[in-house]
Amino acid sequence: MCRQVFGFRLAMIALATPAALVNANEGLPTRLVGAAVVVTFMTSYVLFRDWERFGPLLLRHPTLLAADTLFGALLLISAGPDSTLAYVSVCTPLLAGLVYGWRGAAVFASLQALLLLLIHAAQENPNPGGLAESTLLPGLCVIAGAVGSSLRNLMLRFGAATQALTTVQARLAVTEAVSAERARLAREMHDSVAKTLHGVALAADGLAGSAGADRVDAALVRQQAALVARSARRAAAESRELLADLRRESDPSQATDVLVELAARTRDFSARTGLPAVYRPTGDHAVPPVPPAVARQLLTIASEAMENAHRHARPTRVDVHAGVHGDLLRISVYDDGRGLPAGTTLEQLRRAGHFGLVGMVERAASVGARIRIGRGGHPKGTEVRLELPLAALTTPTA
């Protein structure tokens, strides 16, 4: 705003300078007026062009504005109070109010009004308008000073409010980041370590039952002991992976072949649970490499869908399909079990403490994918269909 005030001053000085030079007497008065023109014009230009650099100097030294006011008075005396230069005098108290507050506005408004009254009184041919005409500009100077002071207070309050809003937004961002990290950890714990430890417990129970039987089947005991050991190692590996994710970001330069990994997880699920699970690739195009962060979410959703089917649906088989269809990477996990209860919603699951489906939806949203959970086109059972736009694999979101 101060820069705009100096821009207005520049325009008024440029318009009034010819009249000031013409009205000045030859010799020393012309030189004084010329010097005043140069000083006031250059001062206004420098502050208009580089206010951020020279504005603080004017703020620290009010005498500079007083000197500028006196140089402007020379022009006003030469050009006359009826010229366009008279309107430049209104800028001084306005600028003082913006820079120095109400005290500065009062001082410079009084100084400028006094100079205008003296110039009017010193005129050889006074304006026939009388007192009202001579006090118009001094009155405008007082009003301009009050306006400048009010604008200063308004901008200071607006700046304080903006700073407070920025602080609140920063705190909200931190809170949201912490909440998002908590939700992520909860999903990771639920989908990986917690399920694996549950499997260890079941295998250990089976091993204890076999050891306490009248006839001990050594082969069965060895098989169950191997299952316990394998599950424990898997839980340890998942824990290390989770801790590593907390300490570092996944390397986006290392891509993952989702189809190969999904086939391996399907085979592992079938061998571990004894439930027939078959993986079949679909689509007409090859799946492009998937960034590790996105691949982790997609594979975890598919694994969670298979685990849910085994634990809750009592199916006879699980079918897993994946491939590119159009501009979408589609992954489908279908089981022929009893399906979801009618009227099931995510909010109900969240309140009941069943976070498996909730976590799947949150994971899909985190990578920009769309997920559908229901019967789909099947007469019974449950299909979890995940669709991710291929464009998301090359965007910053991925």
Tab-separated table of C-alpha atoms in Angstrom:
chain	number	residue	atom	x	y	z
A	1	MET	CA	0.000	0.000	0.000
A	2	CYS	CA	2.889	2.383	0.742
A	3	ARG	CA	4.272	1.607	-2.691
A	4	GLN	CA	0.957	2.611	-4.267
A	5	VAL	CA	1.042	5.909	-2.367
A	6	PHE	CA	4.465	6.674	-3.814
A	7	GLY	CA	3.243	5.698	-7.272
A	8	PHE	CA	0.452	8.281	-6.970
A	9	ARG	CA	3.010	10.867	-5.831
A	10	LEU	CA	5.165	10.162	-8.881
A	11	ALA	CA	2.235	10.783	-11.224
A	12	MET	CA	1.226	14.044	-9.500
A	13	ILE	CA	4.802	15.363	-9.420
A	14	ALA	CA	5.237	14.610	-13.125
A	15	LEU	CA	2.021	16.510	-13.929
A	16	ALA	CA	2.788	19.513	-11.713
A	17	THR	CA	6.504	19.973	-12.504
A	18	PRO	CA	6.052	22.038	-15.722
A	19	ALA	CA	3.730	24.482	-13.957
A	20	ALA	CA	6.129	24.770	-11.016
A	21	LEU	CA	9.105	25.544	-13.256
A	22	VAL	CA	7.143	28.082	-15.319
A	23	ASN	CA	5.901	29.956	-12.245
A	24	ALA	CA	9.324	30.064	-10.577
A	25	ASN	CA	11.417	33.234	-10.945
A	26	GLU	CA	14.591	33.027	-12.972
A	27	GLY	CA	17.867	32.341	-11.259
A	28	LEU	CA	18.098	30.820	-7.788
A	29	PRO	CA	14.331	30.120	-7.375
A	30	THR	CA	14.306	28.059	-10.573
A	31	ARG	CA	17.327	26.089	-9.390
A	32	LEU	CA	15.692	25.455	-5.989
A	33	VAL	CA	12.482	24.277	-7.631
A	34	GLY	CA	14.462	22.067	-10.015
A	35	ALA	CA	16.401	20.553	-7.117
A	36	ALA	CA	13.168	19.981	-5.204
A	37	VAL	CA	11.655	18.251	-8.253
A	38	VAL	CA	14.659	15.960	-8.626
A	39	VAL	CA	14.829	15.093	-4.900
A	40	THR	CA	11.113	14.423	-4.413
A	41	PHE	CA	10.744	12.548	-7.691
A	42	MET	CA	13.790	10.333	-7.147
A	43	THR	CA	12.841	9.673	-3.521
A	44	SER	CA	9.358	8.605	-4.574
A	45	TYR	CA	10.724	6.493	-7.420
A	46	VAL	CA	13.272	4.673	-5.252
A	47	LEU	CA	10.699	3.879	-2.570
A	48	PHE	CA	8.135	2.857	-5.201
A	49	ARG	CA	10.580	0.560	-6.989
A	50	ASP	CA	12.323	-1.013	-3.974
A	51	TRP	CA	10.107	-0.484	-0.942
A	52	GLU	CA	11.210	-3.757	0.711
A	53	ARG	CA	14.793	-2.479	0.808
A	54	PHE	CA	14.404	1.216	1.643
A	55	GLY	CA	11.068	1.153	3.484
A	56	PRO	CA	12.647	0.054	6.798
A	57	LEU	CA	15.021	3.040	6.557
A	58	LEU	CA	12.035	5.402	6.338
A	59	LEU	CA	10.407	3.537	9.209
A	60	ARG	CA	13.435	4.047	11.470
A	61	HIS	CA	14.026	7.698	10.547
A	62	PRO	CA	10.853	9.878	10.448
A	63	THR	CA	13.048	12.909	9.760
A	64	LEU	CA	13.498	11.665	6.188
A	65	LEU	CA	9.765	12.045	5.600
A	66	ALA	CA	9.863	15.494	7.208
A	67	ALA	CA	12.675	16.559	4.845
A	68	ASP	CA	10.700	15.185	1.906
A	69	THR	CA	7.692	17.222	3.066
A	70	LEU	CA	9.766	20.419	3.096
A	71	PHE	CA	11.094	19.778	-0.423
A	72	GLY	CA	7.525	19.209	-1.565
A	73	ALA	CA	6.551	22.520	0.015
A	74	LEU	CA	8.999	24.322	-2.321
A	75	LEU	CA	7.187	22.840	-5.294
A	76	LEU	CA	3.828	23.708	-3.787
A	77	ILE	CA	4.885	27.341	-3.247
A	78	SER	CA	6.100	27.611	-6.834
A	79	ALA	CA	3.228	25.752	-8.531
A	80	GLY	CA	0.540	27.179	-6.280
A	81	PRO	CA	-2.004	25.490	-4.005
A	82	ASP	CA	-4.504	25.261	-6.868
A	83	SER	CA	-2.266	23.006	-9.018
A	84	THR	CA	-2.335	19.218	-9.181
A	85	LEU	CA	0.698	19.185	-6.887
A	86	ALA	CA	-1.545	20.201	-4.004
A	87	TYR	CA	-3.031	16.710	-3.993
A	88	VAL	CA	0.442	15.282	-3.381
A	89	SER	CA	0.354	16.925	0.043
A	90	VAL	CA	-2.480	14.578	1.045
A	91	CYS	CA	-0.160	11.600	0.496
A	92	THR	CA	2.228	12.653	3.268
A	93	PRO	CA	-0.142	12.232	6.260
A	94	LEU	CA	-1.614	9.106	4.647
A	95	LEU	CA	1.867	7.606	4.384
A	96	ALA	CA	2.722	8.721	7.931
A	97	GLY	CA	-0.397	6.989	9.258
A	98	LEU	CA	0.534	3.767	7.453
A	99	VAL	CA	4.163	3.792	8.581
A	100	TYR	CA	4.147	5.467	12.021
A	101	GLY	CA	0.610	4.994	13.343
A	102	TRP	CA	-1.719	7.618	14.786
A	103	ARG	CA	1.071	9.669	16.423
A	104	GLY	CA	2.957	10.020	13.149
A	105	ALA	CA	-0.274	10.749	11.312
A	106	ALA	CA	-1.120	13.550	13.780
A	107	VAL	CA	2.343	15.142	13.499
A	108	PHE	CA	2.583	15.075	9.709
A	109	ALA	CA	-1.070	15.982	9.157
A	110	SER	CA	-0.535	19.036	11.359
A	111	LEU	CA	2.731	19.914	9.584
A	112	GLN	CA	1.241	19.551	6.111
A	113	ALA	CA	-1.928	21.444	7.030
A	114	LEU	CA	0.172	24.258	8.506
A	115	LEU	CA	2.263	24.501	5.327
A	116	LEU	CA	-0.870	24.619	3.174
A	117	LEU	CA	-2.409	27.383	5.326
A	118	LEU	CA	0.823	29.432	5.183
A	119	ILE	CA	1.012	29.045	1.400
A	120	HIS	CA	-2.601	30.172	1.039
A	121	ALA	CA	-1.961	33.153	3.314
A	122	ALA	CA	1.181	34.150	1.379
A	123	GLN	CA	-0.551	34.244	-1.998
A	124	GLU	CA	-0.475	37.658	-3.674
A	125	ASN	CA	-3.892	37.063	-5.257
A	126	PRO	CA	-5.896	35.044	-2.761
A	127	ASN	CA	-8.594	32.716	-4.007
A	128	PRO	CA	-12.040	34.341	-3.946
A	129	GLY	CA	-13.404	31.156	-2.361
A	130	GLY	CA	-12.309	32.459	1.021
A	131	LEU	CA	-11.739	30.468	4.155
A	132	ALA	CA	-13.624	27.379	3.027
A	133	GLU	CA	-11.436	26.995	-0.049
A	134	SER	CA	-8.210	27.519	1.883
A	135	THR	CA	-9.094	24.963	4.554
A	136	LEU	CA	-10.245	22.208	2.191
A	137	LEU	CA	-6.840	20.616	1.594
A	138	PRO	CA	-5.690	20.938	5.248
A	139	GLY	CA	-8.903	19.164	6.236
A	140	LEU	CA	-8.202	16.427	3.673
A	141	CYS	CA	-4.727	16.018	5.186
A	142	VAL	CA	-6.263	15.377	8.604
A	143	ILE	CA	-8.705	12.884	7.133
A	144	ALA	CA	-5.926	11.149	5.167
A	145	GLY	CA	-3.847	10.779	8.339
A	146	ALA	CA	-6.783	9.208	10.159
A	147	VAL	CA	-7.414	6.859	7.224
A	148	GLY	CA	-3.750	5.812	7.112
A	149	SER	CA	-3.689	5.097	10.845
A	150	SER	CA	-6.914	3.069	10.627
A	151	LEU	CA	-5.603	1.057	7.675
A	152	ARG	CA	-2.394	0.345	9.592
A	153	ASN	CA	-4.319	-1.004	12.592
A	154	LEU	CA	-6.550	-3.057	10.319
A	155	MET	CA	-3.603	-4.613	8.495
A	156	LEU	CA	-1.781	-5.361	11.755
A	157	ARG	CA	-4.852	-7.137	13.092
A	158	PHE	CA	-5.267	-9.002	9.830
A	159	GLY	CA	-1.601	-10.050	9.986
A	160	ALA	CA	-2.009	-11.270	13.565
A	161	ALA	CA	-5.135	-13.209	12.593
A	162	THR	CA	-3.337	-14.720	9.599
A	163	GLN	CA	-0.402	-15.763	11.781
A	164	ALA	CA	-2.759	-17.337	14.314
A	165	LEU	CA	-4.571	-19.168	11.515
A	166	THR	CA	-1.261	-20.424	10.128
A	167	THR	CA	-0.279	-21.701	13.572
A	168	VAL	CA	-3.600	-23.498	13.960
A	169	GLN	CA	-3.285	-25.024	10.486
A	170	ALA	CA	0.247	-26.215	11.280
A	171	ARG	CA	-0.965	-27.833	14.503
A	172	LEU	CA	-3.868	-29.471	12.679
A	173	ALA	CA	-1.466	-30.774	10.034
A	174	VAL	CA	0.735	-32.299	12.730
A	175	THR	CA	-2.301	-33.833	14.432
A	176	GLU	CA	-3.560	-35.267	11.141
A	177	ALA	CA	-0.106	-36.666	10.361
A	178	VAL	CA	0.077	-38.339	13.770
A	179	SER	CA	-3.451	-39.734	13.358
A	180	ALA	CA	-2.645	-41.029	9.885
A	181	GLU	CA	0.521	-42.697	11.167
A	182	ARG	CA	-1.404	-44.302	14.021
A	183	ALA	CA	-4.007	-45.611	11.583
A	184	ARG	CA	-1.272	-46.960	9.327
A	185	LEU	CA	0.441	-48.747	12.194
A	186	ALA	CA	-2.879	-50.188	13.312
A	187	ARG	CA	-3.515	-51.540	9.805
A	188	GLU	CA	-0.018	-52.997	9.564
A	189	MET	CA	-0.257	-54.658	12.958
A	190	HIS	CA	-3.707	-56.045	12.220
A	191	ASP	CA	-2.919	-57.270	8.712
A	192	SER	CA	0.513	-58.738	9.327
A	193	VAL	CA	1.944	-59.405	12.762
A	194	ALA	CA	-1.355	-59.946	14.606
A	195	LYS	CA	-2.650	-62.470	12.068
A	196	THR	CA	0.642	-64.339	11.948
A	197	LEU	CA	0.826	-64.574	15.727
A	198	HIS	CA	-2.758	-65.843	15.736
A	199	GLY	CA	-1.656	-68.579	13.341
A	200	VAL	CA	1.275	-69.406	15.620
A	201	ALA	CA	-1.108	-69.771	18.547
A	202	LEU	CA	-3.403	-72.095	16.595
A	203	ALA	CA	-0.476	-74.205	15.418
A	204	ALA	CA	0.907	-74.378	18.961
A	205	ASP	CA	-2.490	-75.487	20.264
A	206	GLY	CA	-2.565	-78.249	17.664
A	207	LEU	CA	0.959	-79.283	18.590
A	208	ALA	CA	0.064	-79.426	22.269
A	209	GLY	CA	-3.018	-81.514	21.507
A	210	SER	CA	-0.983	-83.950	19.424
A	211	ALA	CA	1.669	-84.299	22.123
A	212	GLY	CA	-0.991	-85.047	24.759
A	213	ALA	CA	-2.729	-87.764	22.734
A	214	ASP	CA	-2.475	-91.467	23.635
A	215	ARG	CA	-0.827	-92.307	20.338
A	216	VAL	CA	1.598	-89.694	19.135
A	217	ASP	CA	1.937	-89.367	15.392
A	218	ALA	CA	5.564	-88.359	14.963
A	219	ALA	CA	5.048	-87.162	11.382
A	220	LEU	CA	2.088	-84.974	12.401
A	221	VAL	CA	4.043	-83.551	15.334
A	222	ARG	CA	6.969	-82.718	13.064
A	223	GLN	CA	4.628	-81.083	10.560
A	224	GLN	CA	2.947	-78.960	13.233
A	225	ALA	CA	6.284	-78.038	14.812
A	226	ALA	CA	7.576	-76.933	11.413
A	227	LEU	CA	4.420	-74.862	10.936
A	228	VAL	CA	4.963	-73.175	14.310
A	229	ALA	CA	8.591	-72.411	13.454
A	230	ARG	CA	7.709	-71.126	9.987
A	231	SER	CA	4.939	-68.907	11.353
A	232	ALA	CA	7.206	-67.539	14.087
A	233	ARG	CA	9.888	-66.681	11.538
A	234	ARG	CA	7.263	-65.010	9.393
A	235	ALA	CA	6.053	-62.925	12.356
A	236	ALA	CA	9.640	-61.874	13.078
A	237	ALA	CA	10.173	-60.907	9.438
A	238	GLU	CA	6.958	-58.882	9.362
A	239	SER	CA	7.975	-57.106	12.563
A	240	ARG	CA	11.367	-56.196	11.101
A	241	GLU	CA	9.703	-54.970	7.920
A	242	LEU	CA	7.269	-52.830	9.896
A	243	LEU	CA	10.070	-51.329	11.990
A	244	ALA	CA	12.104	-50.646	8.855
A	245	ASP	CA	9.165	-48.774	7.331
A	246	LEU	CA	9.068	-46.533	10.388
A	247	ARG	CA	12.708	-45.577	9.952
A	248	ARG	CA	12.891	-45.068	6.210
A	249	GLU	CA	10.754	-44.480	3.186
A	250	SER	CA	10.446	-47.168	0.527
A	251	ASP	CA	12.816	-46.692	-2.373
A	252	PRO	CA	10.611	-45.558	-5.287
A	253	SER	CA	13.260	-46.611	-7.820
A	254	GLN	CA	12.765	-50.315	-6.979
A	255	ALA	CA	9.658	-51.575	-8.769
A	256	THR	CA	7.690	-54.697	-7.815
A	257	ASP	CA	6.154	-57.348	-10.080
A	258	VAL	CA	2.736	-57.489	-8.458
A	259	LEU	CA	1.531	-60.540	-10.400
A	260	VAL	CA	4.497	-62.700	-9.417
A	261	GLU	CA	4.250	-61.673	-5.781
A	262	LEU	CA	0.473	-62.179	-5.732
A	263	ALA	CA	0.845	-65.690	-7.177
A	264	ALA	CA	3.419	-66.537	-4.517
A	265	ARG	CA	1.187	-65.270	-1.728
A	266	THR	CA	-1.749	-67.263	-3.079
A	267	ARG	CA	0.312	-70.475	-3.083
A	268	ASP	CA	1.586	-69.760	0.412
A	269	PHE	CA	-1.961	-69.122	1.664
A	270	SER	CA	-3.222	-72.395	0.188
A	271	ALA	CA	-0.324	-74.398	1.639
A	272	ARG	CA	-0.673	-72.830	5.069
A	273	THR	CA	-4.453	-73.071	5.435
A	274	GLY	CA	-5.239	-76.143	3.339
A	275	LEU	CA	-7.950	-74.167	1.542
A	276	PRO	CA	-7.775	-74.514	-2.278
A	277	ALA	CA	-6.680	-71.118	-3.649
A	278	VAL	CA	-5.945	-70.610	-7.331
A	279	TYR	CA	-4.323	-67.615	-8.988
A	280	ARG	CA	-5.069	-66.784	-12.637
A	281	PRO	CA	-3.699	-63.822	-14.603
A	282	THR	CA	-6.213	-61.869	-16.705
A	283	GLY	CA	-6.149	-59.008	-19.157
A	284	ASP	CA	-4.512	-58.508	-22.529
A	285	HIS	CA	-1.560	-56.348	-21.489
A	286	ALA	CA	1.404	-56.789	-19.193
A	287	VAL	CA	1.235	-55.111	-15.816
A	288	PRO	CA	3.749	-52.251	-15.588
A	289	PRO	CA	6.215	-52.184	-12.681
A	290	VAL	CA	4.558	-50.970	-9.500
A	291	PRO	CA	6.349	-48.745	-6.965
A	292	PRO	CA	7.046	-50.584	-3.683
A	293	ALA	CA	4.791	-48.340	-1.584
A	294	VAL	CA	1.809	-48.998	-3.892
A	295	ALA	CA	2.596	-52.697	-4.346
A	296	ARG	CA	2.711	-53.182	-0.581
A	297	GLN	CA	-0.807	-51.799	-0.203
A	298	LEU	CA	-2.231	-53.837	-3.109
A	299	LEU	CA	-0.709	-57.097	-1.933
A	300	THR	CA	-1.747	-56.508	1.653
A	301	ILE	CA	-5.358	-55.921	0.559
A	302	ALA	CA	-5.350	-59.174	-1.438
A	303	SER	CA	-3.793	-61.119	1.448
A	304	GLU	CA	-6.297	-59.651	3.883
A	305	ALA	CA	-9.170	-60.652	1.590
A	306	MET	CA	-7.921	-64.262	1.511
A	307	GLU	CA	-7.431	-64.342	5.274
A	308	ASN	CA	-10.932	-62.964	5.877
A	309	ALA	CA	-12.405	-65.622	3.632
A	310	HIS	CA	-10.601	-68.381	5.530
A	311	ARG	CA	-11.446	-67.077	8.980
A	312	HIS	CA	-15.053	-65.947	8.522
A	313	ALA	CA	-16.678	-67.229	5.308
A	314	ARG	CA	-16.107	-71.028	5.451
A	315	PRO	CA	-15.530	-71.283	1.678
A	316	THR	CA	-14.586	-74.342	-0.353
A	317	ARG	CA	-12.248	-72.432	-2.652
A	318	VAL	CA	-10.691	-69.001	-3.257
A	319	ASP	CA	-10.076	-67.587	-6.740
A	320	VAL	CA	-7.553	-64.786	-7.264
A	321	HIS	CA	-7.367	-62.893	-10.562
A	322	ALA	CA	-5.182	-59.938	-11.561
A	323	GLY	CA	-4.375	-58.098	-14.761
A	324	VAL	CA	-4.721	-54.949	-16.830
A	325	HIS	CA	-8.178	-54.121	-18.161
A	326	GLY	CA	-8.212	-50.947	-20.214
A	327	ASP	CA	-6.461	-48.283	-18.166
A	328	LEU	CA	-7.012	-50.097	-14.860
A	329	LEU	CA	-4.986	-52.622	-12.883
A	330	ARG	CA	-7.653	-54.945	-11.500
A	331	ILE	CA	-7.176	-57.454	-8.662
A	332	SER	CA	-10.058	-59.714	-7.632
A	333	VAL	CA	-10.293	-62.128	-4.680
A	334	TYR	CA	-13.454	-64.254	-4.664
A	335	ASP	CA	-14.571	-66.923	-2.207
A	336	ASP	CA	-17.713	-69.067	-2.420
A	337	GLY	CA	-18.429	-68.810	1.307
A	338	ARG	CA	-21.445	-67.499	3.140
A	339	GLY	CA	-20.808	-63.849	2.249
A	340	LEU	CA	-21.263	-60.694	4.268
A	341	PRO	CA	-24.341	-60.240	6.466
A	342	ALA	CA	-27.039	-58.124	4.870
A	343	GLY	CA	-26.810	-54.420	5.679
A	344	THR	CA	-23.156	-54.505	6.752
A	345	THR	CA	-21.498	-51.069	6.741
A	346	LEU	CA	-17.972	-49.888	7.488
A	347	GLU	CA	-19.199	-47.815	10.408
A	348	GLN	CA	-20.776	-50.884	12.002
A	349	LEU	CA	-17.565	-52.844	11.543
A	350	ARG	CA	-15.516	-50.011	13.007
A	351	ARG	CA	-17.737	-49.745	16.094
A	352	ALA	CA	-17.664	-53.524	16.564
A	353	GLY	CA	-13.862	-53.570	16.445
A	354	HIS	CA	-13.615	-55.483	13.105
A	355	PHE	CA	-10.964	-53.449	11.307
A	356	GLY	CA	-10.074	-55.849	8.478
A	357	LEU	CA	-12.438	-54.435	5.849
A	358	VAL	CA	-11.980	-50.912	7.213
A	359	GLY	CA	-8.221	-51.226	6.785
A	360	MET	CA	-8.639	-52.522	3.236
A	361	VAL	CA	-10.738	-49.498	2.285
A	362	GLU	CA	-8.229	-47.114	3.898
A	363	ARG	CA	-5.318	-48.769	2.095
A	364	ALA	CA	-7.084	-48.524	-1.263
A	365	ALA	CA	-7.846	-44.842	-0.713
A	366	SER	CA	-4.215	-44.136	0.238
A	367	VAL	CA	-2.977	-45.139	-3.245
A	368	GLY	CA	-5.926	-43.732	-5.221
A	369	ALA	CA	-7.573	-47.090	-5.923
A	370	ARG	CA	-11.259	-48.016	-5.879
A	371	ILE	CA	-12.399	-51.062	-3.925
A	372	ARG	CA	-15.700	-52.959	-4.074
A	373	ILE	CA	-16.690	-55.593	-1.517
A	374	GLY	CA	-19.774	-57.741	-2.083
A	375	ARG	CA	-21.136	-60.529	-4.254
A	376	GLY	CA	-20.302	-58.782	-7.501
A	377	GLY	CA	-21.636	-60.877	-10.370
A	378	HIS	CA	-21.652	-64.137	-8.382
A	379	PRO	CA	-24.745	-65.854	-6.929
A	380	LYS	CA	-23.131	-66.224	-3.514
A	381	GLY	CA	-19.936	-65.601	-1.631
A	382	THR	CA	-17.848	-62.433	-1.506
A	383	GLU	CA	-15.675	-60.707	-4.077
A	384	VAL	CA	-13.121	-58.054	-3.194
A	385	ARG	CA	-12.354	-56.133	-6.385
A	386	LEU	CA	-9.586	-53.563	-6.430
A	387	GLU	CA	-9.099	-51.211	-9.384
A	388	LEU	CA	-6.131	-48.873	-9.656
A	389	PRO	CA	-5.687	-46.428	-12.593
A	390	LEU	CA	-2.413	-47.090	-14.390
A	391	ALA	CA	-1.769	-43.338	-14.395
A	392	ALA	CA	-1.394	-43.515	-10.607
A	393	LEU	CA	1.728	-45.638	-11.024
A	394	THR	CA	3.635	-42.705	-12.573
A	395	THR	CA	2.169	-39.753	-10.599
A	396	PRO	CA	3.567	-38.212	-7.383
A	397	THR	CA	0.699	-39.889	-5.503
A	398	ALA	CA	2.250	-43.234	-6.278
